[in-house]
Amino acid sequence: MREIFTANVRPLRRFLLRQTRGDAEAAEELLQETMLRAWRKMSELPDNEISVRRWLFTVARNLAIDAARARQSRPVEVCGEDVTWVPAPEDTFDSLVERAVLRDVLLQLTPEHRTVLVALYYRDASVAEAAEAIGIPEGTVRSRSFYALRTVREIIGENVTG
């Protein structure tokens, strides 16, 4: 088997690369399958080198044809593409519902608490930036955000359970 492999691996690999249109991974898989079949049929292989090569190329060609047919009968495989950023169709509805709930919750807060949460979470301001924009000390921003978030959790908990 080692002699058969050594004598035929390069021409078979080139042949299979052409058959797979340059897909090295697919060509290597087909080459391995061809050699595996030769190994399983060692006792049945022809005696002369030319006949063995002809047998190997026939097996490789048939495997390549079968692989191409199998690819055509399945949907196109997409690999390597990161599509996690694309929202699913139901995400649009969910985000609309979440926005409506959040709007209702914010309207139930005191104006002071609402102002702090909007500055921190919608405008993505730091505590120092929010304090400067609102005109209150940083400690007050922290305190109001703590109590505002606690109130939000209570309101949302009531909506979920009630």
PDB file of C-alpha atoms in Angstrom, residues 87 91-107 122 156:
ATOM      1  CA  PRO A  87     -31.870  40.498  13.492  1.00  0.00           C
ATOM      2  CA  ASP A  91     -36.677  40.560  16.871  1.00  0.00           C
ATOM      3  CA  THR A  92     -38.389  43.608  15.348  1.00  0.00           C
ATOM      4  CA  PHE A  93     -41.648  42.892  17.126  1.00  0.00           C
ATOM      5  CA  ASP A  94     -39.881  42.066  20.393  1.00  0.00           C
ATOM      6  CA  SER A  95     -37.863  45.282  20.298  1.00  0.00           C
ATOM      7  CA  LEU A  96     -41.030  47.318  19.667  1.00  0.00           C
ATOM      8  CA  VAL A  97     -42.713  45.698  22.640  1.00  0.00           C
ATOM      9  CA  GLU A  98     -39.642  46.249  24.817  1.00  0.00           C
ATOM     10  CA  ARG A  99     -39.500  49.922  23.806  1.00  0.00           C
ATOM     11  CA  ALA A 100     -43.179  50.407  24.617  1.00  0.00           C
ATOM     12  CA  VAL A 101     -42.749  48.763  28.025  1.00  0.00           C
ATOM     13  CA  LEU A 102     -39.643  50.810  28.739  1.00  0.00           C
ATOM     14  CA  ARG A 103     -41.409  54.039  27.739  1.00  0.00           C
ATOM     15  CA  ASP A 104     -44.295  53.221  30.066  1.00  0.00           C
ATOM     16  CA  VAL A 105     -41.903  52.395  32.896  1.00  0.00           C
ATOM     17  CA  LEU A 106     -39.924  55.603  32.417  1.00  0.00           C
ATOM     18  CA  LEU A 107     -43.131  57.641  32.514  1.00  0.00           C
ATOM     19  CA  TYR A 122     -29.569  56.485  26.621  1.00  0.00           C
ATOM     20  CA  ILE A 156     -41.412  45.441  35.624  1.00  0.00           C
TER      21      ILE A 156
END
